[in-house]
Coordinates of C-alpha atoms in Angstrom, one line a residue:
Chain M
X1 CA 150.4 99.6 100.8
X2 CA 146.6 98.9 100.0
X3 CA 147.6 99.0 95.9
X4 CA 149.7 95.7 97.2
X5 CA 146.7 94.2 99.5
X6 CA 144.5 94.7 96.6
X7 CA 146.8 93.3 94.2
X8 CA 147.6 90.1 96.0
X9 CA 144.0 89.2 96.4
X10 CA 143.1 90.0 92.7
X11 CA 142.3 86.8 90.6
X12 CA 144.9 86.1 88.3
X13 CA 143.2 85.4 84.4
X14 CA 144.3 84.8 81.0
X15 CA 144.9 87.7 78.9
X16 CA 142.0 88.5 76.9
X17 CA 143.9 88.4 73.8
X18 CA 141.6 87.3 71.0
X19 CA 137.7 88.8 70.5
X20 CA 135.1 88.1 68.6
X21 CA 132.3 90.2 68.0
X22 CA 129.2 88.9 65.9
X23 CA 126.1 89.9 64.4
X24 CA 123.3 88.6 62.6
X25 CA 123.2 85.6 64.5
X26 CA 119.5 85.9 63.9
X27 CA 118.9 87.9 60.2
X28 CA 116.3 90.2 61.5
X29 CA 118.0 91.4 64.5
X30 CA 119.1 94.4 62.5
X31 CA 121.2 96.6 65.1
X32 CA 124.2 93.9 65.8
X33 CA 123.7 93.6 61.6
X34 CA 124.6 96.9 61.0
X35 CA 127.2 97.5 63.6
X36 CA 129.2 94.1 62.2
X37 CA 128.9 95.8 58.9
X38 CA 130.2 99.0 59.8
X39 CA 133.4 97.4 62.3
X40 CA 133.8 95.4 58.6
X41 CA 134.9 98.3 56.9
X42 CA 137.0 99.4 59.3
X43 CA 140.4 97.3 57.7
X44 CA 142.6 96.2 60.9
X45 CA 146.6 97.4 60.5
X46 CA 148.0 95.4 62.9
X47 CA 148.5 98.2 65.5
X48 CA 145.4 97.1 67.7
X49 CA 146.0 96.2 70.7
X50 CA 143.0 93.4 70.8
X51 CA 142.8 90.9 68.2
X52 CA 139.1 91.5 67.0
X53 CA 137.4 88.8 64.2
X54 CA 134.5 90.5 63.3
X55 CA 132.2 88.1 62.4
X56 CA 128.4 88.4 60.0
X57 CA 127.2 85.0 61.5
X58 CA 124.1 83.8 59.0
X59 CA 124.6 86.0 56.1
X60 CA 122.0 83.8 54.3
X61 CA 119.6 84.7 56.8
X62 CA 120.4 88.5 56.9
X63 CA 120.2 88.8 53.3
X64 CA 116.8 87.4 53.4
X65 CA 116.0 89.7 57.2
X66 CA 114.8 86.9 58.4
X67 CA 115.6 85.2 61.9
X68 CA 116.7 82.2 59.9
X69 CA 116.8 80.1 57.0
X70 CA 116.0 76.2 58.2
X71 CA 116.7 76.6 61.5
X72 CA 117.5 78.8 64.6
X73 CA 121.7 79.2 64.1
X74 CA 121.6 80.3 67.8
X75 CA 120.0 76.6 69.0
X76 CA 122.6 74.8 66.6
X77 CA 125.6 75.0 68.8
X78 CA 125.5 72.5 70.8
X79 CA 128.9 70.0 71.1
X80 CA 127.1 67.0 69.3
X81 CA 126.7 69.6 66.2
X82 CA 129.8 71.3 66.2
X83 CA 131.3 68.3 66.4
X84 CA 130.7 67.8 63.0
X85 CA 129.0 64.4 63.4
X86 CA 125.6 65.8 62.6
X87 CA 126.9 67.7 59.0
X88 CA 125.7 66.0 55.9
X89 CA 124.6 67.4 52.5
X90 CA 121.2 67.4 53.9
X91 CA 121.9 69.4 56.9
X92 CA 120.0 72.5 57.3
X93 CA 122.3 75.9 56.2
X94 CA 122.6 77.5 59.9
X95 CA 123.8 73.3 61.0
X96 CA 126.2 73.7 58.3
X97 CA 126.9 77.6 59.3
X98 CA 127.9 76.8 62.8
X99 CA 130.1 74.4 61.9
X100 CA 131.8 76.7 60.0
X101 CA 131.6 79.2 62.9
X102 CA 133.1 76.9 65.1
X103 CA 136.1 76.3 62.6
X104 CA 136.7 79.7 62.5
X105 CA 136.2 80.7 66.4
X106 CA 137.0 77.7 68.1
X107 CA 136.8 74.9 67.7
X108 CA 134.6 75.2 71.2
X109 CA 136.8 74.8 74.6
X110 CA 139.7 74.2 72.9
X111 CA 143.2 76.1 73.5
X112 CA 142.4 78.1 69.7
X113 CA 139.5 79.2 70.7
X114 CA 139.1 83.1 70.8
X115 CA 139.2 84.2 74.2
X116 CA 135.8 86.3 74.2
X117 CA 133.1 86.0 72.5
X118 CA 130.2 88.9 72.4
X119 CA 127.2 87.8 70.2
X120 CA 125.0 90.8 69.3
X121 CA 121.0 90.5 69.7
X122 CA 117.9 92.5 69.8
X123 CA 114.5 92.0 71.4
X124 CA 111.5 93.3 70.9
X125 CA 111.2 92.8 74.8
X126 CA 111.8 96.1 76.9
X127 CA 115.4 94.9 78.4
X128 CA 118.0 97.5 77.8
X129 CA 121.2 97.2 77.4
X130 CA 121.5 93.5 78.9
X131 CA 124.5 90.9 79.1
X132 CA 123.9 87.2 78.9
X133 CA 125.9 85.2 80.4
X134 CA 125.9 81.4 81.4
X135 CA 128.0 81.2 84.4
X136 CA 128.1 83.6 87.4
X137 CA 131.8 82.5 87.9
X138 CA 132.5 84.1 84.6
X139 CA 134.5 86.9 86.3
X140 CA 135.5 88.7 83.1
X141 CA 132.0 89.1 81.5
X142 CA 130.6 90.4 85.1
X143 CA 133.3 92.6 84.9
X144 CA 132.7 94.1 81.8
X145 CA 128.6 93.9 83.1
X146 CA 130.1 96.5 85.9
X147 CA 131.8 98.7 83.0
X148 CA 129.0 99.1 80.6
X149 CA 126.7 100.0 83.9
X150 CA 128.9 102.7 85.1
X151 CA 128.8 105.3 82.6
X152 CA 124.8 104.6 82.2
X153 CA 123.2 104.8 85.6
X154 CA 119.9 105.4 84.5
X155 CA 117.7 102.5 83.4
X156 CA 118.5 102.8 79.6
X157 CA 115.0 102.8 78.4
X158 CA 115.5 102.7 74.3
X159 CA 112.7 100.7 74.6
X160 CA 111.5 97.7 72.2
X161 CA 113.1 97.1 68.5
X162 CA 110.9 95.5 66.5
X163 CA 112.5 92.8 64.2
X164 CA 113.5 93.9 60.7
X165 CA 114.0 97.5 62.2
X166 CA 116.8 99.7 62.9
X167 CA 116.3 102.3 65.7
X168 CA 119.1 104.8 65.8
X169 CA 119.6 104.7 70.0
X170 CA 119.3 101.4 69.8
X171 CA 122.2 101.0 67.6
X172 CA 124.4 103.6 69.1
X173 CA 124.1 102.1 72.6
X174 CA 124.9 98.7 71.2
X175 CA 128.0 100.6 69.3
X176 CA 129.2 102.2 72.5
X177 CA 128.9 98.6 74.8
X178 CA 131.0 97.2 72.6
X179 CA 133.2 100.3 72.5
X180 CA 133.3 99.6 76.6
X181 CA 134.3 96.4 76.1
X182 CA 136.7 96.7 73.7
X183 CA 137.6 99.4 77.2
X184 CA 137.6 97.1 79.8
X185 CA 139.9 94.4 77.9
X186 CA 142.4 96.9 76.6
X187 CA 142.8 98.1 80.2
X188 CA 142.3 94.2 82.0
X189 CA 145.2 93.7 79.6
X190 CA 147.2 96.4 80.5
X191 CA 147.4 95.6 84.1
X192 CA 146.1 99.3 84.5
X193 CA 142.9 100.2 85.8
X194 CA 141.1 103.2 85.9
X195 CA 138.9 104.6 88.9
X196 CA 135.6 103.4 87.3
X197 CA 137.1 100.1 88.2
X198 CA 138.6 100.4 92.0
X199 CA 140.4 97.1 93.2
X200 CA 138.3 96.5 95.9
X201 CA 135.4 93.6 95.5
X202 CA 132.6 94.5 93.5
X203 CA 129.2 92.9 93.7
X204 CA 127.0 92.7 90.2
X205 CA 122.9 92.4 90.4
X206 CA 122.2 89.0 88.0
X207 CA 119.0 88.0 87.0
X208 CA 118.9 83.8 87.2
X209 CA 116.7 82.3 84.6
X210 CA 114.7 79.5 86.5
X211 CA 111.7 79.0 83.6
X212 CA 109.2 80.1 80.7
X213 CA 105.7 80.7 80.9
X214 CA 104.0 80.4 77.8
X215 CA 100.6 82.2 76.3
X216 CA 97.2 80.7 77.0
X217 CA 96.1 78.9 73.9
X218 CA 93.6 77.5 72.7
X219 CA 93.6 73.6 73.7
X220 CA 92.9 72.3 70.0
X221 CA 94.2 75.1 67.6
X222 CA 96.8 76.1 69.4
X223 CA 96.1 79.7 68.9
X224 CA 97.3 82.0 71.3
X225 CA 94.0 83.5 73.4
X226 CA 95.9 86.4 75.1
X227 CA 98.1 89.1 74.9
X228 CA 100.6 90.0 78.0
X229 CA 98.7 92.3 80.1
X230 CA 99.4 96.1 79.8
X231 CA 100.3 96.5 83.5
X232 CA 103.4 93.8 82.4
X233 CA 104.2 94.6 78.7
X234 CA 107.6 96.3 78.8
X235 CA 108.2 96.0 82.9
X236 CA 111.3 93.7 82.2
X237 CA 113.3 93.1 85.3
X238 CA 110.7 94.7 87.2
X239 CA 109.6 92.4 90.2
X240 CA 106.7 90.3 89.6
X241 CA 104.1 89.5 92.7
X242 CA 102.1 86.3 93.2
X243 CA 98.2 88.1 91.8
X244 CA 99.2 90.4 89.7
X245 CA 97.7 90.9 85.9
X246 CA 100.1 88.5 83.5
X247 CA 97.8 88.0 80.7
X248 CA 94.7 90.2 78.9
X249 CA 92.7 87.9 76.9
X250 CA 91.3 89.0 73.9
X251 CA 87.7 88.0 75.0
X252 CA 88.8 90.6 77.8
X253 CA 89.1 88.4 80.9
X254 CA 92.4 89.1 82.8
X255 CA 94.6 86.2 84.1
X256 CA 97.1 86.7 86.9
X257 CA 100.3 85.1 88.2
X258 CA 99.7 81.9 90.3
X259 CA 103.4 81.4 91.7
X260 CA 103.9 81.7 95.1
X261 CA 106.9 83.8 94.8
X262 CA 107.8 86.9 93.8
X263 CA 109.9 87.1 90.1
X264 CA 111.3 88.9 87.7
X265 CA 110.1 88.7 84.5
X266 CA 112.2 89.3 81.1
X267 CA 112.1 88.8 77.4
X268 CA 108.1 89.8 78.2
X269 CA 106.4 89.3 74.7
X270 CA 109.9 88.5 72.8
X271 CA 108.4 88.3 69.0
X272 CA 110.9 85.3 67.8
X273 CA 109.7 83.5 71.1
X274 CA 105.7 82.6 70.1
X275 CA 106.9 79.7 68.2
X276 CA 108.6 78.8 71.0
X277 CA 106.1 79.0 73.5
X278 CA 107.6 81.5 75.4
X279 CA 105.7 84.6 76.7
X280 CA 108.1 85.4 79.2
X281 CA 110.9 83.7 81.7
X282 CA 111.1 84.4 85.1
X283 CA 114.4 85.2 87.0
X284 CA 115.6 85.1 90.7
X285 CA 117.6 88.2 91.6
X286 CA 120.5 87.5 92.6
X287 CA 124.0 89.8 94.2
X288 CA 126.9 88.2 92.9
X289 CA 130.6 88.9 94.8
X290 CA 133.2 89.7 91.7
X291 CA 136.9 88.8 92.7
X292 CA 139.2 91.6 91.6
X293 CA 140.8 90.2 88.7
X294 CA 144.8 90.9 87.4
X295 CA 145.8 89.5 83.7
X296 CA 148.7 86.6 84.3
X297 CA 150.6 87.7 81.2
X298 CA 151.4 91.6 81.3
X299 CA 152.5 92.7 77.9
Chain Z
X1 CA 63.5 125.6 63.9
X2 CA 67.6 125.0 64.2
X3 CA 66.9 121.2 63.8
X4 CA 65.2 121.9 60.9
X5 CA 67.5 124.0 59.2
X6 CA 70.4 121.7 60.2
X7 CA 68.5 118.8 58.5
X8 CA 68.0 120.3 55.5
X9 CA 71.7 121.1 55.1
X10 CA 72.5 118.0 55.9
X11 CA 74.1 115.6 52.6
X12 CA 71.9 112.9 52.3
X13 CA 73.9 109.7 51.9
X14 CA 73.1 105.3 51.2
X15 CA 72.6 103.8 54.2
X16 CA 75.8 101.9 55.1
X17 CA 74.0 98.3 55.2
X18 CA 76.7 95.9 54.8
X19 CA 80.4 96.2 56.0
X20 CA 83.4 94.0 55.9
X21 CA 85.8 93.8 58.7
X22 CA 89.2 92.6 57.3
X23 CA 92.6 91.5 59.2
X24 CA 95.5 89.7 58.4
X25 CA 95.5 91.7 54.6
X26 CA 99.5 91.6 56.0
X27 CA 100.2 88.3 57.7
X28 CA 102.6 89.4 60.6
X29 CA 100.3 92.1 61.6
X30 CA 99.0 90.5 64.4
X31 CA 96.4 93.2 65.9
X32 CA 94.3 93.0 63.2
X33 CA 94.5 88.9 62.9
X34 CA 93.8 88.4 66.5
X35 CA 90.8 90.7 66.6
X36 CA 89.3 89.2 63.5
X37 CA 89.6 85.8 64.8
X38 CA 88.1 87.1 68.2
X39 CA 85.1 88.5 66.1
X40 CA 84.6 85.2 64.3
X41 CA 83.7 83.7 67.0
X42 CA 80.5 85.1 67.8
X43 CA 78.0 84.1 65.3
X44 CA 75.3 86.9 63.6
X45 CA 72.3 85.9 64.7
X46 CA 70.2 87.9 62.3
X47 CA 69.4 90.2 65.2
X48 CA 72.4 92.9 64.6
X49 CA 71.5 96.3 62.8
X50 CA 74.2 96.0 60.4
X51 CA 75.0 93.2 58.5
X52 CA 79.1 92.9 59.1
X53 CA 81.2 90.3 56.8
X54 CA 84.4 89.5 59.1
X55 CA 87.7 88.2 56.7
X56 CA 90.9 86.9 57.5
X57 CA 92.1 88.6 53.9
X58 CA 95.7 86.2 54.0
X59 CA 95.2 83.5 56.2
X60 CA 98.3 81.7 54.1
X61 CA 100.6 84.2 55.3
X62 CA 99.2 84.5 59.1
X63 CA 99.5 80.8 59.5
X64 CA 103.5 81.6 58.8
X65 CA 103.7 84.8 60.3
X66 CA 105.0 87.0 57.2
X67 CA 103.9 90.0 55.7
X68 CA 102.9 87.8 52.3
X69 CA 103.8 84.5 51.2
X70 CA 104.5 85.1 47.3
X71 CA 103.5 89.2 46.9
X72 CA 102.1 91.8 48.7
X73 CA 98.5 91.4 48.8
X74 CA 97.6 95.3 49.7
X75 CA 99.3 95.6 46.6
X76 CA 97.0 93.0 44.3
X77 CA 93.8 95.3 44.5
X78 CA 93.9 97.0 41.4
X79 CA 91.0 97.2 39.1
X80 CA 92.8 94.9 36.2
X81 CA 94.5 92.4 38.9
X82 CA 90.4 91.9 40.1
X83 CA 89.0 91.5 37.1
X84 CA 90.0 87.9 36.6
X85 CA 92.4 88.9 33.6
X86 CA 95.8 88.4 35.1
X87 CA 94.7 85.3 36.9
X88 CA 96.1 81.6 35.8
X89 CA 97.7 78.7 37.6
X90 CA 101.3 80.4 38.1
X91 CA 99.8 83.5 39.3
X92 CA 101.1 84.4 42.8
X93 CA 98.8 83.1 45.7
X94 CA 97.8 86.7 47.0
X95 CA 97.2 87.2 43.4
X96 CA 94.5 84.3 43.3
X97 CA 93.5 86.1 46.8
X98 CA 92.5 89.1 45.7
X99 CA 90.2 87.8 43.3
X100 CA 88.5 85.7 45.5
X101 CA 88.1 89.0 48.2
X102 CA 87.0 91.1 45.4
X103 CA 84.7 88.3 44.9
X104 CA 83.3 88.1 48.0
X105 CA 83.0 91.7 48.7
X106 CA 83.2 93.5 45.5
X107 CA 83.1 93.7 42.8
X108 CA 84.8 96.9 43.5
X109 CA 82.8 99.9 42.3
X110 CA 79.8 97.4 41.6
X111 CA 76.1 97.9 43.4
X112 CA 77.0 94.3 45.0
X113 CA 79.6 95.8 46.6
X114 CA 80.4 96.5 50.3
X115 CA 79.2 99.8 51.4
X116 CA 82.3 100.3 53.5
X117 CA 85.2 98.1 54.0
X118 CA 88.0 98.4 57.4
X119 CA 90.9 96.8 56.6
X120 CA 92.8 96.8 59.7
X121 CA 96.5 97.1 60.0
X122 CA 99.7 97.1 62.3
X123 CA 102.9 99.6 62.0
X124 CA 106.0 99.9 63.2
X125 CA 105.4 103.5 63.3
X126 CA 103.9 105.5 66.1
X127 CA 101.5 106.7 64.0
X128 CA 99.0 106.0 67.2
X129 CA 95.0 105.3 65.9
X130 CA 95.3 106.2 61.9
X131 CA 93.0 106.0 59.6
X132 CA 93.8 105.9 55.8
X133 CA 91.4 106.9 52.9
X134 CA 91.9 107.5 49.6
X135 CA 89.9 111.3 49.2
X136 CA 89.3 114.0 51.3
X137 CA 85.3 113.8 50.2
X138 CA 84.7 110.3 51.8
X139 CA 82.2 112.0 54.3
X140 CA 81.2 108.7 56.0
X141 CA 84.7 107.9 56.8
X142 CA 85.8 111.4 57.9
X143 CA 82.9 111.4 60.1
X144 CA 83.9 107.8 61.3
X145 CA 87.3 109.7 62.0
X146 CA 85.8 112.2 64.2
X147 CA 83.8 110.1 65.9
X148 CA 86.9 107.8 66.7
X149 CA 88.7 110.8 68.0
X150 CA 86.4 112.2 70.7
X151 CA 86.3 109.8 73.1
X152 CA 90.6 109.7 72.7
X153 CA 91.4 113.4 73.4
X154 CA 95.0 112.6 74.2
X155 CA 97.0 111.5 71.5
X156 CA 97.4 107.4 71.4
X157 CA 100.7 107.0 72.6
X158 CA 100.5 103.3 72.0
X159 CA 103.9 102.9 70.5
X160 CA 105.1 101.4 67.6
X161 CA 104.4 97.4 67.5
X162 CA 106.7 95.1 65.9
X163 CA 105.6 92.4 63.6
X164 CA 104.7 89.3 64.5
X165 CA 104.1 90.9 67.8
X166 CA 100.8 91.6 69.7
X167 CA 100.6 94.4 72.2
X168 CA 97.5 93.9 74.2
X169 CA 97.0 97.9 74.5
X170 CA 96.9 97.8 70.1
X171 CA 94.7 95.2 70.1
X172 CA 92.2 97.1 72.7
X173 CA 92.7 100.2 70.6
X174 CA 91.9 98.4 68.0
X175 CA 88.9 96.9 68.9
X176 CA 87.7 99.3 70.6
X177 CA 87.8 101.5 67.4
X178 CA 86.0 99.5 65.4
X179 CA 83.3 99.3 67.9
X180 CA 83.4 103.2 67.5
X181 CA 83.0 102.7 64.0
X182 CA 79.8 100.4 64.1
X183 CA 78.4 102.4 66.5
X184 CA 78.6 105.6 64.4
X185 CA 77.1 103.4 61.4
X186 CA 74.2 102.3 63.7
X187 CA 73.3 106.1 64.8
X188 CA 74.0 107.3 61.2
X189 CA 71.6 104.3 59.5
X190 CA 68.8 105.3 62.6
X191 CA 68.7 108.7 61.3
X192 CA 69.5 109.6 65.3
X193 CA 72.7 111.3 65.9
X194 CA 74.5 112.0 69.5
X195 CA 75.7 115.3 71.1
X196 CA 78.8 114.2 69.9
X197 CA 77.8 114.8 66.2
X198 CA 76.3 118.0 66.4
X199 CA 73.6 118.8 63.2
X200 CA 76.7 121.8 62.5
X201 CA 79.8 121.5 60.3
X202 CA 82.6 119.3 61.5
X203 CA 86.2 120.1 60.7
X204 CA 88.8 117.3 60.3
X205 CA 92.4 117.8 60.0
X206 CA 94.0 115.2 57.6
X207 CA 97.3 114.6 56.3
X208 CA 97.8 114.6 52.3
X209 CA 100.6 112.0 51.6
X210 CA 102.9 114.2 49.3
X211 CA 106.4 111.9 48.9
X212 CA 108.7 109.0 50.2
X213 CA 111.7 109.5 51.4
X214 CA 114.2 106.8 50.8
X215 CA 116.7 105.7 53.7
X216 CA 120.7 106.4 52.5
X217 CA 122.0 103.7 50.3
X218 CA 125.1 102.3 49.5
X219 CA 125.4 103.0 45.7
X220 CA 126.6 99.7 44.8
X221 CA 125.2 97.2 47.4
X222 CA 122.1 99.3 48.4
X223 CA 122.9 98.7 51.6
X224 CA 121.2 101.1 53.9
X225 CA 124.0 103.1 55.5
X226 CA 121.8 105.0 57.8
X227 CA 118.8 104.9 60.0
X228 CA 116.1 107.1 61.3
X229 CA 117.7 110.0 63.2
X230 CA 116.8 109.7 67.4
X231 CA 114.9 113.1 66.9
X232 CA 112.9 112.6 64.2
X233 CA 111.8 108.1 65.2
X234 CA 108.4 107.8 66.8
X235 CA 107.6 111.6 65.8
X236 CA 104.9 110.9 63.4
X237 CA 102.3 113.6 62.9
X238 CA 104.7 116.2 63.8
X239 CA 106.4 119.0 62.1
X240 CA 109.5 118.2 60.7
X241 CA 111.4 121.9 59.6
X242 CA 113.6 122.6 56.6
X243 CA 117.3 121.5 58.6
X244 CA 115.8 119.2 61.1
X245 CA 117.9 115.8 61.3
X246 CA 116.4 113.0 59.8
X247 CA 119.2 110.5 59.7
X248 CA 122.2 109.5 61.6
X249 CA 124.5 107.1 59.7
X250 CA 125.9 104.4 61.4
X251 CA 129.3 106.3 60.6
X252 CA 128.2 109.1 62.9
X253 CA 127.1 111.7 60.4
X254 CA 123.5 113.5 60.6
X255 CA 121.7 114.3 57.6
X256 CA 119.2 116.8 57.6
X257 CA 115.8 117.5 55.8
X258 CA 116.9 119.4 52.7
X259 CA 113.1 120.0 51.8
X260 CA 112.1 123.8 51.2
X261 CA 108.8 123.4 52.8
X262 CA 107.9 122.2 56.8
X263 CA 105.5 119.0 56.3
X264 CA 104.4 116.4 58.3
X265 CA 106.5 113.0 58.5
X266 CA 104.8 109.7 59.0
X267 CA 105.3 106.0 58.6
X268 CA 108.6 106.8 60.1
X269 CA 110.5 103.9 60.4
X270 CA 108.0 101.0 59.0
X271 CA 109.7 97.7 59.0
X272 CA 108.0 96.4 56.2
X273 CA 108.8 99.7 53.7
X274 CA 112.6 99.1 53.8
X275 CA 112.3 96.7 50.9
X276 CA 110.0 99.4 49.2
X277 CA 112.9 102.1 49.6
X278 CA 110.4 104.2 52.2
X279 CA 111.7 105.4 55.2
X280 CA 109.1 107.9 55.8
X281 CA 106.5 110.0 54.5
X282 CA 105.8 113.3 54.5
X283 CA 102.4 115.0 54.2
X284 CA 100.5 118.7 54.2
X285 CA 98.3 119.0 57.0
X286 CA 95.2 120.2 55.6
X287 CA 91.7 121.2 57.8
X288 CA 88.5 119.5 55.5
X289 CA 85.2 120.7 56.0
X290 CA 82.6 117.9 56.0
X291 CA 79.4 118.6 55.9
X292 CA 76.2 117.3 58.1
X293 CA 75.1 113.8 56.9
X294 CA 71.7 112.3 57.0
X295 CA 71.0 108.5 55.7
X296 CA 68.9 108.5 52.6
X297 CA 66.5 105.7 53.8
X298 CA 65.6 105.8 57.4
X299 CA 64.7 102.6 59.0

């Protein structure tokens, strides 16, 4: 039968067995702050079918609703520093922190490890709902990219969170991604899949990261001399042509993009990101084929 | 004549000879910080009609990006905090600030003083162009309001901006009504008016701050446990009804507006007012008259 084509052609992966879901990565990034709080109070009894560790990842920093404390948690986890090589008394708290993280969720690439691990963020950038991944083979996470699409097939414009904020849509439509998740594994686990999730091939749109651009500044100060342009502020993922308006200077001259191809911008005037020099990145679009996939161990 | 008649109705009023322009009184409220830096660039040259005093009120805290580096400084201008008394050497640094500011442009209520003072600021809110003075008999300032609104017939849906973020369409509202306001001074100071401030009564409608309204709590951690409600965020300015919902815990719940009387929500949602235990505001609309206004000493 076709059930049998399809099933002998699906990619056979480990059971998605343990989860972690964190927030507060970064302390003002209030939505995945709040959510963690509230799945916190919610006491496991052992009749879940996912393991889930639910997980409040710089509690010093969310205290304070700041991004962080010494420095950025989410650039400390690297192998050299999880290693534990780099931890001394005088290691900043979030070096420390994801050492600690990596005790409890790892430790990275190793056989302990959990399984999945979603790690919740907000931008004050226009991107929706919007999955980060750092591998296109990465078959489950594209997967569960397809789920959390299906059910929302508008553009979900909730628009811009400011840091140190909570909107309300914001946090419900984080709430119910992870509720699809949580979804997509139970049934990946199952060996059952529902109609939302045929067996035939599926293709996902992906957005490839190729670099940053940052704000003109001024060459001694420093100072930043201009604001993303109005025509680009919140047109995330919305493609980018060689000319047009990137940057409105405050003196009022307009600058425009000098690449000679077309790109798609995100994380367009991401808040945590002037420190970084980053006004925006620029993406390739790319179609990527996803194999059917069938979990090796049925329960 | 009608002239006539208007004139001699009209309130006569000190010309408005020297005004400050302040930013960066909050030091994450970029808008404000970025057009007063822009501004400090041009030098006077003697030649301008009104003599304008351009301050970066917290330059400590804008250097770091926060709100305030020891205490809030919109909070320091109080008569006894400026009059030197509660100044020493462990007095909080936007404590020492305000002195110096009320220094330079005060003393408050003194003949030295500034005839008019803009402090400009940034909200989370989408409270649009909003201006904020402290009694409904200000006539130069509820004139300044009018004037400000003409040329904007549609409401500013601008959108909220986040801290530490600069939206370029802010900062070009912004500027461009503070140009509104000098150019308002100018006429006024001339004696000349425009067809857009007619000799005749001018009605304004303002919003009397009545109460704050505190976001749900935790009783023992004070943990919010709630935020905005979808249908009330970005509403400022409009009528919120006795039974309209005003927050959505993150449980699920809505709570409504218990209130016995329809008023008029605003700073819905402010980032910086969750530590202040504000969630909103809620106002009476009231229509002032303000009467015709001639400068006492014409150039």
């Amino acid at each position: 039968s076709l059930q049998e084509v399809c099933k002998s052609r699906a990619v056979a992966m480990p059971t998605v067995s343990r989860v972690a879901v964190c927030g507060g990565t970064h302390g003002n990034e209030l939505a995945g702050i709040y959510l963690v709080r509230e799945m916190l109070k919610k006491r496991a009894d052992g009749t879940e079918p996912v393991s889930v560790v639910t997980v409040m990842s710089n509690s010093r920093a969310a205290q304070l609703c700041v991004r962080y404390v010494e420095t950025d948690l989410n650039r400390c986890f690297t192998r050299a520093a999880s290693s534990g090589a780099a931890g001394s008394d005088t290691s900043p708290y979030e070096m420390i922190r994801s050492q600690e993280l990596n005790a409890l969720l790892g430790p990275k690439a190793s056989a302990q490890a959990v399984d999945l691990l979603c790690d919740l963020h907000n931008t004050t950038a226009n991107t929706g709902l919007c999955l980060i991944t750092y591998s296109d083979h990465d078959w489950i996470c594209l997967h569960i990219c397809k789920h959390l699409q299906a059910p929302m097939h508008k553009p979900m414009e909730i628009g811009p969170q400011p840091h140190g904020v909570v909107r309300s849509a914001i946090f419900s439509a984080m709430q119910e991604g992870v509720q699809l998740m949580m979804d997509w594994i139970c049934q990946f686990n199952s060996g059952r899949f529902s109609a939302t999730n045929p067996c035939r091939n599926l293709f996902a749109v992906c957005f490839h990261g190729l670099r940053n651009i940052d704000y003109p500044r001024d060459s001694e100060t420093h100072v930043i001399t201009a604001a993303v342009h109005p025509d680009l502020q919140d047109r995330d993922f919305c493609l980018l042509h060689p000319g047009d308006p990137m940057f409105l200077c405050f003196s009022g001259e307009t600058l425009r993009y000098r690449g000679k191809e077309a790109l798609y911008p995100f994380f367009i005037n991401e808040g945590a990101y002037y420190e970084k020099g980053v006004a925006l990145s620029l993406a390739r679009k790319r179609r990527v084929q996803i194999p059917s996939v069938r979990s090796e161990t049925l329960r």
